[in-house]
CSV table of C-alpha atoms in Angstrom, one decimal:
chain,number,residue,atom,x,y,z
M,1,MET,CA,17.9,12.7,-7.2
M,2,SER,CA,14.2,13.3,-7.7
M,3,ASP,CA,12.8,16.8,-8.0
M,4,LYS,CA,11.5,17.9,-4.6
M,5,SER,CA,9.7,21.0,-5.8
M,6,TYR,CA,6.4,19.3,-5.4
M,7,LEU,CA,6.9,19.6,-1.6
M,8,ASP,CA,6.2,23.4,-2.1
M,9,TRP,CA,2.7,22.6,-3.3
M,10,PRO,CA,-0.1,23.9,-1.0
M,11,PHE,CA,-1.2,20.3,-0.1
M,12,PHE,CA,1.6,20.2,2.5
M,13,ASP,CA,2.3,21.8,5.8
M,14,ASP,CA,5.9,22.5,7.1
M,15,ARG,CA,5.7,19.3,9.3
M,16,HIS,CA,5.2,17.2,6.1
M,17,ARG,CA,8.2,18.8,4.4
M,18,GLN,CA,10.3,18.2,7.5
M,19,LEU,CA,9.1,14.6,7.7
M,20,GLN,CA,10.1,13.9,4.1
M,21,ALA,CA,13.5,15.5,4.6
M,22,ASP,CA,14.1,13.5,7.8
M,23,LEU,CA,13.0,10.2,6.2
M,24,GLU,CA,15.1,10.8,3.1
M,25,ARG,CA,18.2,11.2,5.2
M,26,TRP,CA,17.4,8.1,7.2
M,27,ALA,CA,16.5,6.0,4.2
M,28,SER,CA,19.7,7.0,2.3
M,29,ALA,CA,21.8,5.8,5.3
M,30,ASN,CA,19.8,2.7,6.3
M,31,ILE,CA,18.1,1.1,3.3
M,32,SER,CA,19.5,-1.3,0.8
M,33,ASP,CA,17.6,-3.2,-1.9
M,34,ASP,CA,20.0,-6.2,-1.4
M,35,HIS,CA,18.0,-8.8,0.5
M,36,HIS,CA,20.3,-11.7,0.0
M,37,GLY,CA,17.4,-13.9,-1.1
M,38,ASP,CA,15.8,-14.2,2.4
M,39,THR,CA,12.7,-12.1,1.9
M,40,ASP,CA,11.1,-13.1,5.2
M,41,ALA,CA,14.2,-12.1,7.2
M,42,ALA,CA,14.5,-8.8,5.3
M,43,CYS,CA,10.9,-7.9,5.9
M,44,ARG,CA,11.1,-8.7,9.7
M,45,ASP,CA,14.3,-6.6,9.8
M,46,PHE,CA,12.7,-3.7,8.0
M,47,VAL,CA,9.7,-3.7,10.5
M,48,LYS,CA,12.1,-3.7,13.5
M,49,ARG,CA,14.2,-0.9,12.1
M,50,LEU,CA,11.2,1.2,10.9
M,51,GLY,CA,9.7,0.8,14.4
M,52,ALA,CA,12.9,1.6,16.2
M,53,ALA,CA,13.4,4.8,14.1
M,54,GLY,CA,9.8,5.9,14.9
M,55,TRP,CA,8.5,5.8,11.3
M,56,LEU,CA,5.8,3.2,12.1
M,57,ARG,CA,4.2,5.6,14.6
M,58,TYR,CA,2.7,7.2,11.5
M,59,ALA,CA,1.1,4.0,10.4
M,60,VAL,CA,-1.3,3.8,13.4
M,61,GLY,CA,-3.8,6.2,14.9
M,62,GLY,CA,-3.9,7.2,18.6
M,63,SER,CA,-1.1,8.8,20.5
M,64,ALA,CA,-2.1,6.8,23.6
M,65,HIS,CA,-1.4,3.6,21.7
M,66,GLY,CA,1.9,4.5,20.0
M,67,GLY,CA,0.6,6.6,17.1
M,68,GLN,CA,2.2,9.8,16.0
M,69,TYR,CA,-1.2,11.5,15.9
M,70,ASP,CA,-4.6,10.7,17.2
M,71,VAL,CA,-5.9,10.4,13.6
M,72,ILE,CA,-3.8,8.9,10.8
M,73,ASP,CA,-2.4,11.7,8.6
M,74,THR,CA,-2.9,10.6,5.1
M,75,ARG,CA,-0.4,13.0,3.6
M,76,ALA,CA,2.3,11.7,6.0
M,77,ILE,CA,1.5,8.1,5.1
M,78,CYS,CA,1.8,9.0,1.4
M,79,LEU,CA,5.1,10.8,1.8
M,80,LEU,CA,6.5,8.0,3.8
M,81,ARG,CA,5.4,5.4,1.2
M,82,GLU,CA,6.6,7.4,-1.7
M,83,THR,CA,10.0,7.9,-0.2
M,84,LEU,CA,10.5,4.4,1.0
M,85,ALA,CA,9.3,3.0,-2.4
M,86,ARG,CA,11.9,5.1,-4.1
M,87,HIS,CA,14.6,3.4,-2.0
M,88,SER,CA,13.2,-0.1,-1.7
M,89,GLY,CA,10.0,-1.9,-2.6
M,90,LEU,CA,10.3,-4.2,0.3
M,91,ALA,CA,10.8,-1.4,2.8
M,92,ASP,CA,7.7,0.2,1.5
M,93,PHE,CA,5.8,-3.1,1.8
M,94,ALA,CA,6.9,-3.6,5.4
M,95,PHE,CA,5.7,-0.1,6.3
M,96,ALA,CA,2.5,-0.3,4.4
M,97,MET,CA,1.4,-3.6,5.8
M,98,GLN,CA,1.9,-2.4,9.4
M,99,GLY,CA,-0.7,0.3,8.5
M,100,LEU,CA,-3.1,-1.8,6.5
M,101,GLY,CA,-2.9,-4.8,8.8
M,102,SER,CA,-3.7,-2.8,11.8
M,103,GLY,CA,-5.9,-0.1,10.2
M,104,ALA,CA,-9.2,-1.7,11.2
M,105,ILE,CA,-8.0,-1.8,14.9
M,106,THR,CA,-7.2,2.0,14.6
M,107,LEU,CA,-10.7,2.6,13.3
M,108,HIS,CA,-12.8,0.1,15.2
M,109,GLY,CA,-10.8,-1.5,18.0
M,110,THR,CA,-11.7,-1.3,21.6
M,111,ALA,CA,-9.3,0.3,24.1
M,112,ALA,CA,-8.0,-3.1,25.1
M,113,GLN,CA,-7.5,-4.2,21.5
M,114,LYS,CA,-5.7,-1.0,20.6
M,115,GLN,CA,-3.4,-1.2,23.7
M,116,ARG,CA,-2.6,-4.9,23.0
M,117,TYR,CA,-1.9,-4.6,19.2
M,118,LEU,CA,-1.3,-1.0,18.1
M,119,THR,CA,1.4,-0.3,20.6
M,120,ARG,CA,3.4,-3.2,19.4
M,121,VAL,CA,2.8,-2.5,15.7
M,122,ALA,CA,4.0,1.1,16.1
M,123,ALA,CA,7.2,-0.1,17.9
M,124,GLY,CA,7.9,-2.7,15.2
M,125,GLU,CA,7.5,-5.5,17.8
M,126,ALA,CA,4.5,-7.2,16.1
M,127,ILE,CA,3.9,-7.8,12.4
M,128,ALA,CA,0.3,-7.2,11.1
M,129,ALA,CA,-1.6,-8.7,8.2
M,130,PHE,CA,-5.0,-8.0,6.5
M,131,ALA,CA,-6.8,-11.2,5.5
M,132,LEU,CA,-9.7,-10.3,3.1
M,133,SER,CA,-9.2,-12.2,-0.2
M,134,GLU,CA,-10.2,-15.8,-0.8
M,135,PRO,CA,-9.7,-18.3,-3.6
M,136,GLY,CA,-13.2,-17.5,-4.8
M,137,SER,CA,-13.6,-13.9,-3.8
M,138,GLY,CA,-11.1,-11.2,-4.6
M,139,SER,CA,-12.7,-8.0,-5.9
M,140,ASP,CA,-16.1,-9.4,-5.2
M,141,VAL,CA,-15.9,-9.3,-1.4
M,142,ALA,CA,-19.6,-10.2,-1.0
M,143,ALA,CA,-18.8,-13.7,-2.4
M,144,MET,CA,-16.7,-14.5,0.7
M,145,SER,CA,-17.2,-18.0,2.1
M,146,CYS,CA,-14.8,-18.2,5.1
M,147,ALA,CA,-17.3,-18.7,8.0
M,148,ALA,CA,-17.4,-17.5,11.6
M,149,ARG,CA,-19.9,-19.5,13.7
M,150,ALA,CA,-20.9,-18.3,17.1
M,151,GLU,CA,-20.6,-21.0,19.9
M,152,GLY,CA,-21.1,-19.7,23.4
M,153,ASP,CA,-18.4,-17.2,24.2
M,154,GLU,CA,-16.4,-18.1,21.1
M,155,TYR,CA,-16.5,-17.8,17.3
M,156,VAL,CA,-15.4,-20.9,15.3
M,157,LEU,CA,-13.6,-20.1,12.0
M,158,ASP,CA,-13.6,-22.4,9.0
M,159,GLY,CA,-12.4,-21.6,5.5
M,160,GLU,CA,-9.4,-20.2,3.6
M,161,LYS,CA,-7.8,-16.9,2.8
M,162,THR,CA,-5.3,-16.3,0.0
M,163,TRP,CA,-2.9,-13.7,-1.4
M,164,ILE,CA,-2.4,-12.6,2.2
M,165,SER,CA,0.6,-10.2,2.5
M,166,ASN,CA,2.8,-11.0,5.5
M,167,GLY,CA,1.2,-14.4,5.5
M,168,GLY,CA,3.6,-16.8,7.3
M,169,ILE,CA,5.5,-14.1,9.2
M,170,ALA,CA,2.6,-12.1,10.8
M,171,ASP,CA,2.0,-12.1,14.5
M,172,PHE,CA,-1.7,-11.5,14.0
M,173,TYR,CA,-4.3,-11.2,11.2
M,174,VAL,CA,-7.3,-8.9,10.9
M,175,LEU,CA,-9.6,-11.4,9.3
M,176,PHE,CA,-13.0,-11.0,7.6
M,177,ALA,CA,-15.4,-13.8,7.7
M,178,ARG,CA,-19.1,-14.6,7.0
M,179,SER,CA,-20.9,-14.4,10.3
M,180,GLY,CA,-24.4,-14.7,8.7
M,181,GLU,CA,-26.3,-11.7,10.0
M,182,ALA,CA,-27.6,-11.0,6.5
M,183,PRO,CA,-27.0,-12.0,2.9
M,184,GLY,CA,-24.1,-10.7,0.9
M,185,SER,CA,-21.8,-8.0,2.2
M,186,ARG,CA,-24.1,-7.3,5.2
M,187,GLY,CA,-23.3,-10.7,6.7
M,188,LEU,CA,-19.6,-10.2,7.2
M,189,SER,CA,-17.7,-9.5,10.4
M,190,ALA,CA,-14.1,-8.6,11.3
M,191,PHE,CA,-11.9,-10.4,13.8
M,192,ILE,CA,-8.4,-10.3,15.2
M,193,VAL,CA,-6.7,-13.7,15.0
M,194,ASP,CA,-3.3,-14.3,16.6
M,195,ALA,CA,-1.0,-16.3,14.4
M,196,ALA,CA,-0.5,-19.0,17.1
M,197,THR,CA,-4.2,-19.8,17.5
M,198,PRO,CA,-4.9,-23.5,17.1
M,199,GLY,CA,-6.7,-24.3,13.9
M,200,LEU,CA,-4.9,-21.6,11.9
M,201,GLU,CA,-2.3,-23.0,9.5
M,202,ILE,CA,-0.2,-21.6,6.6
M,203,ALA,CA,-1.5,-23.8,3.8
M,204,GLU,CA,0.9,-22.5,1.2
M,205,ARG,CA,3.6,-19.9,0.7
M,206,ILE,CA,3.1,-18.0,-2.6
M,207,ASN,CA,6.0,-16.9,-4.7
M,208,VAL,CA,5.5,-13.9,-6.9
M,209,ILE,CA,7.6,-11.9,-9.3
M,210,ALA,CA,8.5,-9.2,-6.8
M,211,PRO,CA,9.3,-11.3,-3.6
M,212,HIS,CA,7.2,-10.4,-0.6
M,213,PRO,CA,5.9,-12.6,2.2
M,214,LEU,CA,2.6,-14.0,0.8
M,215,ALA,CA,0.6,-17.0,1.8
M,216,ARG,CA,-2.7,-18.9,1.7
M,217,LEU,CA,-4.2,-19.5,5.1
M,218,ARG,CA,-6.5,-22.3,6.3
M,219,PHE,CA,-8.8,-22.2,9.2
M,220,THR,CA,-10.1,-25.5,10.6
M,221,ASN,CA,-12.3,-25.4,13.8
M,222,CYS,CA,-10.2,-22.3,14.8
M,223,ARG,CA,-11.7,-20.9,18.0
M,224,ILE,CA,-11.3,-17.3,19.0
M,225,PRO,CA,-13.0,-15.4,21.9
M,226,LYS,CA,-16.0,-13.1,21.0
M,227,SER,CA,-13.9,-10.3,22.3
M,228,ALA,CA,-11.7,-10.7,19.2
M,229,MET,CA,-14.4,-9.2,17.0
M,230,LEU,CA,-13.7,-5.7,15.6
M,231,GLY,CA,-16.7,-3.5,15.5
M,232,ALA,CA,-20.2,-4.8,15.5
M,233,PRO,CA,-21.5,-8.1,14.1
M,234,GLY,CA,-22.3,-7.8,10.4
M,235,GLN,CA,-20.2,-4.7,9.9
M,236,GLY,CA,-17.2,-6.4,8.5
M,237,PHE,CA,-17.6,-5.0,5.0
M,238,LYS,CA,-17.8,-1.5,6.3
M,239,VAL,CA,-14.7,-2.1,8.4
M,240,ALA,CA,-12.8,-3.4,5.4
M,241,MET,CA,-13.8,-0.6,3.1
M,242,GLN,CA,-13.0,2.1,5.6
M,243,THR,CA,-9.6,0.6,6.1
M,244,LEU,CA,-8.9,0.4,2.4
M,245,ASP,CA,-10.1,4.0,1.9
M,246,ILE,CA,-7.3,5.2,4.2
M,247,PHE,CA,-4.6,3.2,2.5
M,248,ARG,CA,-5.7,3.1,-1.1
M,249,THR,CA,-4.3,6.6,-1.7
M,250,SER,CA,-1.0,5.4,-0.3
M,251,VAL,CA,-0.8,2.7,-2.9
M,252,ALA,CA,-0.7,5.5,-5.5
M,253,ALA,CA,2.1,7.1,-3.5
M,254,ALA,CA,4.1,3.9,-3.6
M,255,ALA,CA,3.6,3.8,-7.4
M,256,LEU,CA,4.7,7.4,-7.5
M,257,GLY,CA,7.9,6.5,-5.6
M,258,PHE,CA,8.7,3.7,-8.1
M,259,ALA,CA,8.0,6.1,-11.0
M,260,ARG,CA,10.3,8.8,-9.6
M,261,HIS,CA,13.1,6.2,-9.2
M,262,ALA,CA,12.6,5.0,-12.8
M,263,LEU,CA,12.7,8.6,-14.1
M,264,ASP,CA,15.9,9.2,-12.2
M,265,GLU,CA,17.4,6.1,-13.7
M,266,ALA,CA,16.3,7.1,-17.2
M,267,LEU,CA,17.8,10.6,-16.8
M,268,ARG,CA,21.1,9.1,-15.5
M,269,ARG,CA,21.4,6.8,-18.5
M,270,ALA,CA,20.3,9.3,-21.1
M,271,THR,CA,22.8,11.9,-19.9
M,272,THR,CA,25.8,9.6,-19.7
M,273,ARG,CA,25.3,7.1,-22.6
M,274,PRO,CA,27.3,8.1,-25.7
M,275,MET,CA,25.7,7.3,-29.0
M,276,PHE,CA,26.6,8.3,-32.5
M,277,ASN,CA,28.9,11.1,-31.4
M,278,GLN,CA,26.4,12.6,-28.9
M,279,MET,CA,24.6,11.6,-25.7
M,280,LEU,CA,21.4,9.6,-25.8
M,281,ALA,CA,19.6,12.6,-24.2
M,282,ASP,CA,20.4,14.7,-27.2
M,283,PHE,CA,18.1,12.7,-29.5
M,284,GLN,CA,14.6,14.3,-29.8
M,285,ILE,CA,13.0,10.8,-29.5
M,286,THR,CA,14.6,10.4,-26.1
M,287,GLN,CA,13.5,13.9,-25.1
M,288,THR,CA,10.0,13.1,-26.1
M,289,LYS,CA,10.0,10.0,-24.0
M,290,LEU,CA,11.5,11.9,-21.0
M,291,ALA,CA,8.8,14.6,-21.4
M,292,GLN,CA,6.0,12.0,-21.3
M,293,MET,CA,7.6,10.4,-18.2
M,294,ALA,CA,8.0,13.6,-16.3
M,295,THR,CA,4.5,14.8,-17.1
M,296,GLY,CA,3.0,11.4,-16.0
M,297,VAL,CA,4.9,11.6,-12.7
M,298,ASP,CA,3.5,15.1,-12.0
M,299,VAL,CA,0.0,14.1,-12.9
M,300,SER,CA,0.2,11.1,-10.6
M,301,ALA,CA,1.6,13.3,-7.8
M,302,LEU,CA,-1.2,15.9,-8.2
M,303,LEU,CA,-3.9,13.3,-8.0
M,304,THR,CA,-2.3,11.4,-5.2
M,305,TYR,CA,-1.8,14.4,-2.9
M,306,ARG,CA,-5.1,16.0,-3.8
M,307,ALA,CA,-6.8,12.8,-2.5
M,308,ALA,CA,-4.6,12.7,0.6
M,309,TRP,CA,-5.2,16.4,1.3
M,310,LEU,CA,-9.0,16.1,0.9
M,311,ARG,CA,-9.1,13.1,3.2
M,312,ASP,CA,-7.1,15.0,5.9
M,313,GLN,CA,-9.8,17.7,5.6
M,314,GLY,CA,-12.4,15.1,6.6
M,315,GLN,CA,-13.9,14.7,3.1
M,316,ASN,CA,-15.0,11.4,1.5
M,317,VAL,CA,-12.4,10.6,-1.1
M,318,THR,CA,-13.7,7.3,-2.7
M,319,ARG,CA,-13.7,8.8,-6.2
M,320,GLU,CA,-10.5,10.8,-5.7
M,321,ALA,CA,-8.6,7.9,-4.2
M,322,ALA,CA,-9.7,5.6,-7.0
M,323,MET,CA,-8.5,8.2,-9.6
M,324,ALA,CA,-5.1,8.5,-7.8
M,325,LYS,CA,-4.6,4.7,-7.5
M,326,MET,CA,-5.6,4.0,-11.1
M,327,THR,CA,-3.6,6.8,-12.6
M,328,ALA,CA,-0.4,6.5,-10.5
M,329,THR,CA,-0.1,2.7,-10.9
M,330,GLU,CA,-0.8,2.6,-14.6
M,331,THR,CA,1.5,5.6,-15.2
M,332,ALA,CA,4.3,4.1,-13.1
M,333,GLN,CA,4.1,0.9,-15.3
M,334,GLN,CA,4.5,3.1,-18.4
M,335,VAL,CA,7.3,5.2,-16.9
M,336,ILE,CA,9.3,2.1,-15.7
M,337,ASP,CA,8.8,0.4,-19.1
M,338,ALA,CA,10.2,3.5,-20.8
M,339,ALA,CA,13.1,3.7,-18.4
M,340,LEU,CA,13.9,0.0,-19.2
M,341,GLN,CA,13.8,0.8,-22.9
M,342,ILE,CA,16.3,3.7,-22.4
M,343,TRP,CA,18.6,1.4,-20.5
M,344,GLY,CA,18.4,-1.2,-23.3
M,345,GLY,CA,19.8,-4.6,-22.7
M,346,LEU,CA,21.2,-3.7,-19.3
M,347,GLY,CA,17.7,-2.9,-18.2
M,348,VAL,CA,16.6,-6.6,-18.2
M,349,VAL,CA,19.7,-7.8,-16.3
M,350,SER,CA,18.5,-9.5,-13.1
M,351,GLU,CA,18.6,-7.1,-10.1
M,352,HIS,CA,19.3,-4.0,-12.2
M,353,PRO,CA,17.4,-1.1,-10.6
M,354,VAL,CA,14.9,-0.8,-13.4
M,355,GLU,CA,14.5,-4.6,-13.7
M,356,ARG,CA,13.5,-4.6,-10.0
M,357,LEU,CA,11.1,-1.8,-10.5
M,358,TYR,CA,9.6,-3.6,-13.5
M,359,ARG,CA,8.7,-6.5,-11.2
M,360,GLU,CA,7.7,-4.3,-8.3
M,361,ILE,CA,5.1,-2.2,-10.1
M,362,ARG,CA,3.0,-5.0,-11.7
M,363,ALA,CA,1.3,-6.1,-8.5
M,364,LEU,CA,0.2,-2.5,-7.6
M,365,ARG,CA,-2.1,-2.5,-10.6
M,366,ILE,CA,-4.0,-5.4,-8.9
M,367,TYR,CA,-3.9,-5.3,-5.2
M,368,GLU,CA,-6.2,-3.1,-3.0
M,369,GLY,CA,-8.5,-2.9,-6.0
M,370,ALA,CA,-7.5,-3.7,-9.6
M,371,THR,CA,-7.5,-0.9,-12.2
M,372,GLU,CA,-10.7,-2.2,-13.6
M,373,VAL,CA,-12.4,-1.9,-10.2
M,374,GLN,CA,-11.1,1.6,-9.8
M,375,GLN,CA,-12.7,2.4,-13.2
M,376,LEU,CA,-16.0,1.1,-12.0
M,377,ILE,CA,-15.8,3.1,-8.7
M,378,ILE,CA,-14.9,6.3,-10.6
M,379,ALA,CA,-17.7,5.8,-13.1
M,380,ARG,CA,-20.4,5.1,-10.5
M,381,GLN,CA,-19.3,8.0,-8.3
M,382,THR,CA,-19.4,10.3,-11.4
M,383,LEU,CA,-22.8,9.1,-12.5
M,384,SER,CA,-24.2,9.5,-8.9
M,385,ALA,CA,-22.9,13.0,-8.7
M,386,TYR,CA,-24.4,13.8,-12.1
M,387,GLU,CA,-27.8,12.4,-11.1
M,388,GLN,CA,-27.7,14.3,-7.8
M,389,ASP,CA,-27.0,17.5,-9.7
M,390,LEU,CA,-30.0,16.8,-12.0
M,391,ARG,CA,-32.3,16.4,-8.9
M,392,THR,CA,-31.2,19.7,-7.4
């Protein structure tokens, strides 16, 4: 079992420690990584069970609309994702997408929108999705071309979205489209689009190395009421970035969960594998590798929970969240690779725990801002702070 001493760090309150302990017991009794090949069904099942057990209440804000708290608790979100990821990548995915897919509604939804969507998301009765990326615009959100044209009391959507998590199984999508109020990122708006809306189709289901529900969406003369807009016209970029700011730190937490699992697997193998009349763990080269892995895990945890704690204090954490996301995902890749090396040939057998982790971690270095984008964010924030210091 992973070391739990980090829970004694001053980043956490007693309620966070109790939350982690309660979830650990529940996950140990209720989560299996055996999905029998039907990823869609497994994801739907996870959403239902996470909702029924009350864990999805932490993914939305507003106690009047099913949330555990009026404001999303970032440390709780991170502890939940870390723990779930340690047990199952798909369980973590199911939880995370309920939060990311509905986060813009938590932040900018009207009372009616919150009541209609958040209550069902928190109960596990509706599956949410976040539709931002396009074939021609991933990291460069300002290059978005999916269009929202105002006509009377409606908006008409035309264009495509791709790499959409929960695509094909979602009940609704928080969609970002070019509404044309200004050039670039200032001309985007956010909308809620129900999956059954005429003109919305699943153009393609996308298969990736770690199976998750993923799709390309096509909008053709797709009409939605103006009341489906989230926030103000032209504020879509702000809505998207604020939503990502909440959940980017939690991506680091998921990577941390994967890394802790990999370290556990490496320790188990090293301490039980006989080799040359001793155990694998007795070799200094193995001990060196384990030391690097354990240190990387703690560095990732410190950065992750620093960012989460700062955000819960009301501070802007753009730089800190980027540091956490970059470090935790890159470190987890290294830790998992080292664990696989310690397991040797068994580590590459299909569905072995470290083989699954090897596939799970790769996408986290890309989605919600690739490592290279995090580096740009960190550098720009650091330069800005330096220039500000010079002026004062």
